[in-house]
Short mmCIF file of C-alpha atoms and ligand atoms in Angstrom, two decimals:
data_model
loop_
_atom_site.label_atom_id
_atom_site.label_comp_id
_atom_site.label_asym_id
_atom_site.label_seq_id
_atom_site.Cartn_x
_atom_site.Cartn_y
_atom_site.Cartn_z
CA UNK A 122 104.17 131.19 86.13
CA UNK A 123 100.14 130.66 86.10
CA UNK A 124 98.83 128.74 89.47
CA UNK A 125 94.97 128.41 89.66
CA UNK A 126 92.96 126.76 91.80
CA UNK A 127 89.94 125.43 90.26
CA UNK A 128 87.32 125.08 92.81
CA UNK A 129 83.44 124.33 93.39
CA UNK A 130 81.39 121.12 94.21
CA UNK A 131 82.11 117.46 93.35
CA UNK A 132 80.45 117.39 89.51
CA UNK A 133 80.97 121.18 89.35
CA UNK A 134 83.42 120.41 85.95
CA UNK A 135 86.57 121.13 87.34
CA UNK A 136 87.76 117.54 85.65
CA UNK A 137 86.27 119.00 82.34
CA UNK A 138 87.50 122.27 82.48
CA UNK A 139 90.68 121.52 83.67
CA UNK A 140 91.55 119.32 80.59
CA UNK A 141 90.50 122.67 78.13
CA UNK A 142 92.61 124.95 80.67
CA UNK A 143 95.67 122.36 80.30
CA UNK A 144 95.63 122.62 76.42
CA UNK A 145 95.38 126.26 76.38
CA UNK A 146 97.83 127.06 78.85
CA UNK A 147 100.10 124.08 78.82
CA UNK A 148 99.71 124.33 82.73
CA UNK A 149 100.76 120.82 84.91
CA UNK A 150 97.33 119.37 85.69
CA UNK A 151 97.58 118.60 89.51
CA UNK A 152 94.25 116.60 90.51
CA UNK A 153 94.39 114.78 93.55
CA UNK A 154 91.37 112.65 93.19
CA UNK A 155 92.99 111.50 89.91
CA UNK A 156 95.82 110.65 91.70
CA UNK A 157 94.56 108.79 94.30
CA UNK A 158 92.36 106.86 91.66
CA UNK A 159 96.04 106.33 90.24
CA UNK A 160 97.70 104.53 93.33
CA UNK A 161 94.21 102.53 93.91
CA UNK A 162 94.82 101.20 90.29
CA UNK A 163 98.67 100.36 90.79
CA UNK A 164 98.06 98.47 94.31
CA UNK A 165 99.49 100.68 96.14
CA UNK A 166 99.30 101.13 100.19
CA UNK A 167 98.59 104.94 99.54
CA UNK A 168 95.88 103.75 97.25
CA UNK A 169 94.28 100.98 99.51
CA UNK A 170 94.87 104.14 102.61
CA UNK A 171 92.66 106.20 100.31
CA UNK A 172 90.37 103.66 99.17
CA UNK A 173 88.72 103.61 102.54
CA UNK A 174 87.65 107.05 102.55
CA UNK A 175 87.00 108.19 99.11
CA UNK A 176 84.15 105.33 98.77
CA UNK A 177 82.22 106.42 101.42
CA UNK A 178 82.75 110.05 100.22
CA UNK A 179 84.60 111.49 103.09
CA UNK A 180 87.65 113.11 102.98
CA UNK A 181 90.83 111.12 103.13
CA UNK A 182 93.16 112.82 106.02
CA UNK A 183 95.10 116.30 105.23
CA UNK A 184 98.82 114.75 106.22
CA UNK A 185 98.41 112.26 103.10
CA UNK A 186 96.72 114.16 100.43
CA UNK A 187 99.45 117.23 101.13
CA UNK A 188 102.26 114.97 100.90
CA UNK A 189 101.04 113.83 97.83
CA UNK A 190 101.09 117.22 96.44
CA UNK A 191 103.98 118.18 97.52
CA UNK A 192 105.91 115.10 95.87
CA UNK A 193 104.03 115.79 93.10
CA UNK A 194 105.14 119.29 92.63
CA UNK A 195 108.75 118.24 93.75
CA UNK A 196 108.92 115.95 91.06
CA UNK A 197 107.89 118.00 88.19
CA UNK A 198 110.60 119.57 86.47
CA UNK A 199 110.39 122.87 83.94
CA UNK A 200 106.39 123.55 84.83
CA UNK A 201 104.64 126.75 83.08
CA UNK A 202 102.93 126.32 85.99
CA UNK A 203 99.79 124.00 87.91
CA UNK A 204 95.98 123.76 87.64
CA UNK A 205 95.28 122.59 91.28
CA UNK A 206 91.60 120.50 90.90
CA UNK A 207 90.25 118.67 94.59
CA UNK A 208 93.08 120.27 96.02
CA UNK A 209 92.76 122.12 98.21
CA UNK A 210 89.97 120.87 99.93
CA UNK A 211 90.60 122.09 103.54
CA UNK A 212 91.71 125.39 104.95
CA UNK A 213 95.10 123.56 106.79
CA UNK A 214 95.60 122.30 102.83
CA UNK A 215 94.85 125.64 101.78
CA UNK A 216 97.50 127.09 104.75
CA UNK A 217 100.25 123.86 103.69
CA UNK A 218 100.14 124.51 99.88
CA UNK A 219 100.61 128.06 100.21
CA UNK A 220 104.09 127.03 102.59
CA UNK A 221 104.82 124.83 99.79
CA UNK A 222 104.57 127.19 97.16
CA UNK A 223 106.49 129.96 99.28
CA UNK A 224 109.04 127.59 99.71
CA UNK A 225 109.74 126.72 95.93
CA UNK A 226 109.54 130.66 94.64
CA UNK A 227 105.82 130.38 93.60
CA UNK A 228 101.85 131.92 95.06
CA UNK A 229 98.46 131.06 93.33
CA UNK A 230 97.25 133.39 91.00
CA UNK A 231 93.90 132.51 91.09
CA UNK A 232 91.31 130.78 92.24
CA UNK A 233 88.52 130.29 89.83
CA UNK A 234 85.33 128.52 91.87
CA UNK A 235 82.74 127.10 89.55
CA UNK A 236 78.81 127.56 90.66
CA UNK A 237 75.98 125.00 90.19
CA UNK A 238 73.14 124.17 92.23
CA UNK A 239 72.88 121.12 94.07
CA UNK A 240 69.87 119.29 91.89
CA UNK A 241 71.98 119.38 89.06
CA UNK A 242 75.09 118.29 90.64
CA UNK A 243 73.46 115.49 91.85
CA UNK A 244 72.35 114.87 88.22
CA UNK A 245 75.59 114.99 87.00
CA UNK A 246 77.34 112.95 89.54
CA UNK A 247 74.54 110.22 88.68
CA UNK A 248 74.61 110.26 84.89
CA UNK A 249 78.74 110.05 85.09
CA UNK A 250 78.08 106.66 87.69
CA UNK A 251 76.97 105.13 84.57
CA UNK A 252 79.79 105.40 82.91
CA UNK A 253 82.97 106.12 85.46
CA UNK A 254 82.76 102.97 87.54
CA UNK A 255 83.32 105.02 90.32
CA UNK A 256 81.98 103.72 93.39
CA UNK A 257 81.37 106.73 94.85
CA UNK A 258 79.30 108.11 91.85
CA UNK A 259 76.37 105.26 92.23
CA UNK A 260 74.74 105.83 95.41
CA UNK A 261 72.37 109.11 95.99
CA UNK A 262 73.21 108.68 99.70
CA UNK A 263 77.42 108.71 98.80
CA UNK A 264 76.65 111.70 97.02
CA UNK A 265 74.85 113.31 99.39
CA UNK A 266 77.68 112.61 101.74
CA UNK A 267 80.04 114.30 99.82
CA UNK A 268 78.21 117.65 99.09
CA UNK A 269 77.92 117.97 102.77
CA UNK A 270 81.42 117.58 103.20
CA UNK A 271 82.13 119.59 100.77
CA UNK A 272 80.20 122.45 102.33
CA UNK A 273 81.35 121.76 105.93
CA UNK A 274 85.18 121.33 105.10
CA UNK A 275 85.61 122.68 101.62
CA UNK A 276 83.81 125.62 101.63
CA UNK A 277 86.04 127.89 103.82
CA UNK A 278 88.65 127.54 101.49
CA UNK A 279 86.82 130.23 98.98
CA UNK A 280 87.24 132.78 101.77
CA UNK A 281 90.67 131.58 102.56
CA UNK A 282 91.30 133.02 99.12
CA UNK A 283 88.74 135.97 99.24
CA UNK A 284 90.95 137.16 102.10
CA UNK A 285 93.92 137.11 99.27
CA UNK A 286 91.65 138.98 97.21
CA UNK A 287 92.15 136.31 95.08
CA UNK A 288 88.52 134.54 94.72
CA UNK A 289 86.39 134.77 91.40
CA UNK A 290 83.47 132.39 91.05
CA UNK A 291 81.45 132.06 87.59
CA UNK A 292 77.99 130.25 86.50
CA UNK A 293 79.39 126.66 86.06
CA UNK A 294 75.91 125.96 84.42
CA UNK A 295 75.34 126.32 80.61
CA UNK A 296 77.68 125.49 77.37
CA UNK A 297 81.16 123.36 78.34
CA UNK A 298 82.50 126.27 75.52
CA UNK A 299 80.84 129.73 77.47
CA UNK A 300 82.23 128.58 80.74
CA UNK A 301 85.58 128.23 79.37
CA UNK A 302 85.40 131.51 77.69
CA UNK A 303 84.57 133.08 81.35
CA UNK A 304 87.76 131.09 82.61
CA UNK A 305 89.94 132.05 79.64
CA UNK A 306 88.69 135.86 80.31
CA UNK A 307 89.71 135.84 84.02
CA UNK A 308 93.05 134.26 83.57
CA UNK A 309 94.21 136.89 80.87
CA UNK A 310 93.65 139.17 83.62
CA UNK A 311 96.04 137.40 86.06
P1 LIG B 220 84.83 114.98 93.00
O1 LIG B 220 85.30 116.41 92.90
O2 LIG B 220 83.88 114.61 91.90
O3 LIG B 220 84.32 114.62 94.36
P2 LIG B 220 87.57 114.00 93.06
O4 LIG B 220 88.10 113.08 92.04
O5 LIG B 220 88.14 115.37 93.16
O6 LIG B 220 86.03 114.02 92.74
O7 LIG B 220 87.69 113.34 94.52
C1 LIG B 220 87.21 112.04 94.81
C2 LIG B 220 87.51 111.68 96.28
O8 LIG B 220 88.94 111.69 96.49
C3 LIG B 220 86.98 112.64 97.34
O9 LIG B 220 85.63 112.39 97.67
C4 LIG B 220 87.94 112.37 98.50
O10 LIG B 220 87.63 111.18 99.16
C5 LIG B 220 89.28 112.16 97.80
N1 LIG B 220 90.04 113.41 97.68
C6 LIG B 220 90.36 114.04 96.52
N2 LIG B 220 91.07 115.15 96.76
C7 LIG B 220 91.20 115.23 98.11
C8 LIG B 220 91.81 116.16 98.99
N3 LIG B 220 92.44 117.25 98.52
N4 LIG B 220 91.73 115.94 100.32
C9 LIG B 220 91.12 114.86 100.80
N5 LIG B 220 90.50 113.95 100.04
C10 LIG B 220 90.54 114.12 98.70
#
Protein backbone atom coordinates (compact mmCIF):
# COMPACT_ATOMS: atom_id res chain seq x y z
CA UNK A 1 0.00 0.00 0.00
CA UNK A 2 1.30 3.66 -1.22
CA UNK A 3 0.35 6.59 1.48
CA UNK A 4 1.78 10.07 0.55
CA UNK A 5 1.31 13.12 1.90
CA UNK A 6 1.36 15.84 -0.54
CA UNK A 7 2.35 18.95 1.14
CA UNK A 8 3.42 22.76 0.54
CA UNK A 9 1.50 26.14 0.49
CA UNK A 10 -2.15 26.88 -0.42
CA UNK A 11 -1.70 27.22 -4.56
CA UNK A 12 1.46 25.08 -4.27
CA UNK A 13 -0.50 22.35 -6.89
CA UNK A 14 -1.17 19.75 -4.61
CA UNK A 15 -5.01 19.82 -6.17
CA UNK A 16 -3.24 19.50 -9.65
CA UNK A 17 -0.84 17.06 -8.91
CA UNK A 18 -2.85 15.02 -6.93
CA UNK A 19 -5.38 14.36 -9.79
CA UNK A 20 -2.06 13.07 -12.18
CA UNK A 21 -0.80 11.01 -8.98
CA UNK A 22 -4.49 9.43 -8.67
CA UNK A 23 -4.47 8.24 -12.38
CA UNK A 24 -1.10 6.85 -12.20
CA UNK A 25 -1.32 5.12 -9.09
CA UNK A 26 -4.99 4.48 -8.69
CA UNK A 27 -4.37 5.83 -5.06
CA UNK A 28 -7.86 7.10 -2.95
CA UNK A 29 -7.60 10.88 -3.28
CA UNK A 30 -8.18 12.11 0.38
CA UNK A 31 -8.44 16.11 0.23
CA UNK A 32 -9.95 17.66 3.04
CA UNK A 33 -10.55 21.06 1.68
CA UNK A 34 -12.48 19.24 -1.09
CA UNK A 35 -14.39 17.72 1.36
CA UNK A 36 -15.35 20.36 3.34
CA UNK A 37 -16.26 22.31 0.05
CA UNK A 38 -18.44 19.01 -0.31
CA UNK A 39 -20.60 19.27 2.97
CA UNK A 40 -20.82 23.28 2.38
CA UNK A 41 -22.49 22.31 -1.01
CA UNK A 42 -24.91 19.55 0.49
CA UNK A 43 -26.13 21.90 3.54
CA UNK A 44 -24.68 20.24 5.86
CA UNK A 45 -23.96 21.37 9.71
CA UNK A 46 -20.27 20.12 9.19
CA UNK A 47 -20.27 22.29 6.14
CA UNK A 48 -21.91 25.51 7.63
CA UNK A 49 -19.17 24.51 11.01
CA UNK A 50 -16.48 24.84 8.35
CA UNK A 51 -17.81 27.57 6.41
CA UNK A 52 -16.93 29.97 9.16
CA UNK A 53 -13.38 29.38 9.14
CA UNK A 54 -12.26 28.44 5.75
CA UNK A 55 -13.59 32.02 4.40
CA UNK A 56 -11.62 33.95 6.47
CA UNK A 57 -8.67 31.56 5.75
CA UNK A 58 -8.02 30.18 9.13
CA UNK A 59 -7.93 26.84 10.02
CA UNK A 60 -11.11 25.05 10.90
CA UNK A 61 -10.44 23.15 14.46
CA UNK A 62 -8.23 19.75 14.52
CA UNK A 63 -11.21 17.55 16.40
CA UNK A 64 -13.43 18.09 13.11
CA UNK A 65 -11.14 17.93 10.23
CA UNK A 66 -9.55 14.46 11.91
CA UNK A 67 -12.83 12.99 12.31
CA UNK A 68 -13.49 13.64 8.94
CA UNK A 69 -10.55 11.72 7.89
CA UNK A 70 -10.91 9.15 9.81
CA UNK A 71 -14.62 8.37 8.55
CA UNK A 72 -13.33 8.88 5.42
CA UNK A 73 -10.71 6.27 5.56
CA UNK A 74 -13.18 3.97 7.57
CA UNK A 75 -15.46 4.06 4.86
CA UNK A 76 -13.34 3.21 1.99
CA UNK A 77 -13.22 -0.28 1.23
CA UNK A 78 -10.33 -2.28 -0.98
CA UNK A 79 -7.90 1.09 -1.21
CA UNK A 80 -4.36 0.67 -3.13
CA UNK A 81 -3.82 3.16 -0.87
CA UNK A 82 -4.40 7.39 -0.11
CA UNK A 83 -2.95 10.67 -1.46
CA UNK A 84 -3.48 12.83 1.73
CA UNK A 85 -3.75 16.77 0.17
CA UNK A 86 -4.58 19.78 3.17
CA UNK A 87 -4.31 17.09 5.46
CA UNK A 88 -2.39 17.17 7.61
CA UNK A 89 -2.18 20.59 8.37
CA UNK A 90 -1.16 20.56 12.09
CA UNK A 91 1.39 18.57 14.01
CA UNK A 92 -1.64 17.02 16.58
CA UNK A 93 -3.22 16.00 12.85
CA UNK A 94 0.05 14.87 11.88
CA UNK A 95 0.35 12.84 15.59
CA UNK A 96 -3.82 11.61 15.10
CA UNK A 97 -3.41 10.32 11.47
CA UNK A 98 -0.42 8.46 12.21
CA UNK A 99 -2.74 6.64 15.38
CA UNK A 100 -5.19 6.17 12.74
CA UNK A 101 -3.13 4.60 10.34
CA UNK A 102 -1.37 2.35 13.12
CA UNK A 103 -4.59 1.35 14.08
CA UNK A 104 -5.90 0.04 10.59
CA UNK A 105 -2.36 -1.88 9.61
CA UNK A 106 -1.03 1.10 7.54
CA UNK A 107 2.19 4.23 7.93
CA UNK A 108 2.82 7.00 5.25
CA UNK A 109 5.30 6.33 2.86
CA UNK A 110 6.00 9.60 1.93
CA UNK A 111 5.66 12.90 2.16
CA UNK A 112 6.31 14.79 -0.97
CA UNK A 113 6.26 18.86 -0.06
CA UNK A 114 5.99 21.03 -3.12
CA UNK A 115 8.20 24.49 -3.13
CA UNK A 116 7.13 27.89 -4.58
CA UNK A 117 7.76 31.26 -3.50
CA UNK A 118 5.25 33.34 -2.05
CA UNK A 119 4.81 36.09 -5.14
CA UNK A 120 3.80 33.43 -7.23
CA UNK A 121 1.54 31.72 -4.92
CA UNK A 122 -0.17 34.68 -4.45
CA UNK A 123 -0.45 34.86 -8.28
CA UNK A 124 -1.84 31.69 -8.52
CA UNK A 125 -4.30 31.83 -5.76
CA UNK A 126 -5.55 35.16 -7.58
CA UNK A 127 -5.76 33.99 -11.18
CA UNK A 128 -7.77 30.63 -9.85
CA UNK A 129 -10.36 33.42 -7.80
CA UNK A 130 -11.42 34.14 -11.23
CA UNK A 131 -12.52 31.14 -11.99
CA UNK A 132 -13.13 28.85 -8.60
CA UNK A 133 -15.74 31.01 -6.91
CA UNK A 134 -13.99 30.43 -3.94
CA UNK A 135 -14.38 33.03 -1.48
CA UNK A 136 -11.33 32.65 -0.02
CA UNK A 137 -9.36 32.95 -3.37
CA UNK A 138 -10.60 36.79 -4.06
CA UNK A 139 -9.19 38.85 -1.43
CA UNK A 140 -5.17 39.60 -1.30
CA UNK A 141 -5.71 40.14 2.45
CA UNK A 142 -7.59 36.28 2.79
CA UNK A 143 -4.68 35.11 1.10
CA UNK A 144 -2.30 36.62 2.98
CA UNK A 145 -4.05 35.20 5.98
CA UNK A 146 -3.69 31.89 4.94
CA UNK A 147 0.08 31.77 3.99
CA UNK A 148 0.71 32.94 7.45
CA UNK A 149 -1.16 30.25 8.81
CA UNK A 150 0.18 28.07 6.84
CA UNK A 151 3.69 28.91 8.02
CA UNK A 152 2.77 29.27 11.73
CA UNK A 153 0.65 25.96 11.99
CA UNK A 154 1.47 24.00 8.89
CA UNK A 155 4.89 24.25 8.62
CA UNK A 156 6.07 21.98 11.52
CA UNK A 157 4.46 19.24 10.01
CA UNK A 158 7.54 18.90 7.29
CA UNK A 159 9.80 18.22 10.28
CA UNK A 160 7.25 16.05 11.91
CA UNK A 161 8.07 13.90 8.92
CA UNK A 162 11.85 14.82 8.53
CA UNK A 163 12.10 13.24 11.98
CA UNK A 164 10.58 9.91 10.11
CA UNK A 165 13.14 10.44 7.65
CA UNK A 166 10.41 10.58 5.55
CA UNK A 167 10.40 14.33 4.04
CA UNK A 168 11.36 15.09 0.29
CA UNK A 169 10.49 18.53 -1.06
CA UNK A 170 10.89 19.39 -4.97
CA UNK A 171 10.73 22.82 -7.13
CA UNK A 172 6.87 23.07 -7.44
CA UNK A 173 7.69 25.87 -10.04
CA UNK A 174 8.05 25.10 -13.82
CA UNK A 175 6.08 22.54 -16.32
CA UNK A 176 2.69 20.79 -14.57
CA UNK A 177 4.55 17.56 -16.66
CA UNK A 178 8.49 18.02 -15.00
CA UNK A 179 7.03 18.28 -11.57
CA UNK A 180 5.17 15.19 -11.96
CA UNK A 181 8.09 13.42 -13.36
CA UNK A 182 10.06 14.49 -9.98
CA UNK A 183 6.95 13.01 -8.02
CA UNK A 184 6.68 9.88 -10.17
CA UNK A 185 10.67 9.46 -9.59
CA UNK A 186 10.43 9.67 -5.75
CA UNK A 187 7.50 7.39 -5.36
CA UNK A 188 9.19 4.47 -7.40
CA UNK A 189 11.64 4.74 -4.76
CA UNK A 190 9.14 4.18 -1.89
P1 LIG B 1 -5.58 25.56 -0.18
O1 LIG B 1 -4.52 24.50 -0.03
O2 LIG B 1 -5.56 26.21 -1.52
O3 LIG B 1 -5.60 26.54 0.96
P2 LIG B 1 -7.67 23.67 0.58
O4 LIG B 1 -8.79 23.33 -0.31
O5 LIG B 1 -6.69 22.61 0.94
O6 LIG B 1 -6.99 24.88 -0.15
O7 LIG B 1 -8.23 24.27 1.96
C1 LIG B 1 -9.16 25.33 2.00
C2 LIG B 1 -9.53 25.66 3.46
O8 LIG B 1 -10.15 24.50 4.07
C3 LIG B 1 -8.38 25.99 4.40
O9 LIG B 1 -7.99 27.35 4.31
C4 LIG B 1 -8.98 25.63 5.76
O10 LIG B 1 -9.87 26.61 6.21
C5 LIG B 1 -9.80 24.39 5.45
N1 LIG B 1 -9.02 23.15 5.65
C6 LIG B 1 -8.67 22.27 4.68
N2 LIG B 1 -7.97 21.25 5.20
C7 LIG B 1 -7.88 21.49 6.53
C8 LIG B 1 -7.27 20.81 7.62
N3 LIG B 1 -6.59 19.66 7.44
N4 LIG B 1 -7.35 21.36 8.85
C9 LIG B 1 -8.02 22.49 9.05
N5 LIG B 1 -8.60 23.20 8.08
C10 LIG B 1 -8.55 22.71 6.83
Amino acid sequence: MLNLVLFGPPGSGKGTQSEKIIDAYGLTHLSTGDLFRKHLGEGTALGALAKEYMDRGHLVPDEVSIQMVEHKIGSTKDSQGFIFDGFPRTTAQAEALDAMLQKNGMHISGMIALDVPKVILKERILARGKTSGRVDDQEEAKINTRIQVYLDETLPVAAYYEKQGKFHQINGVGKIEEIFNQITELIDGY
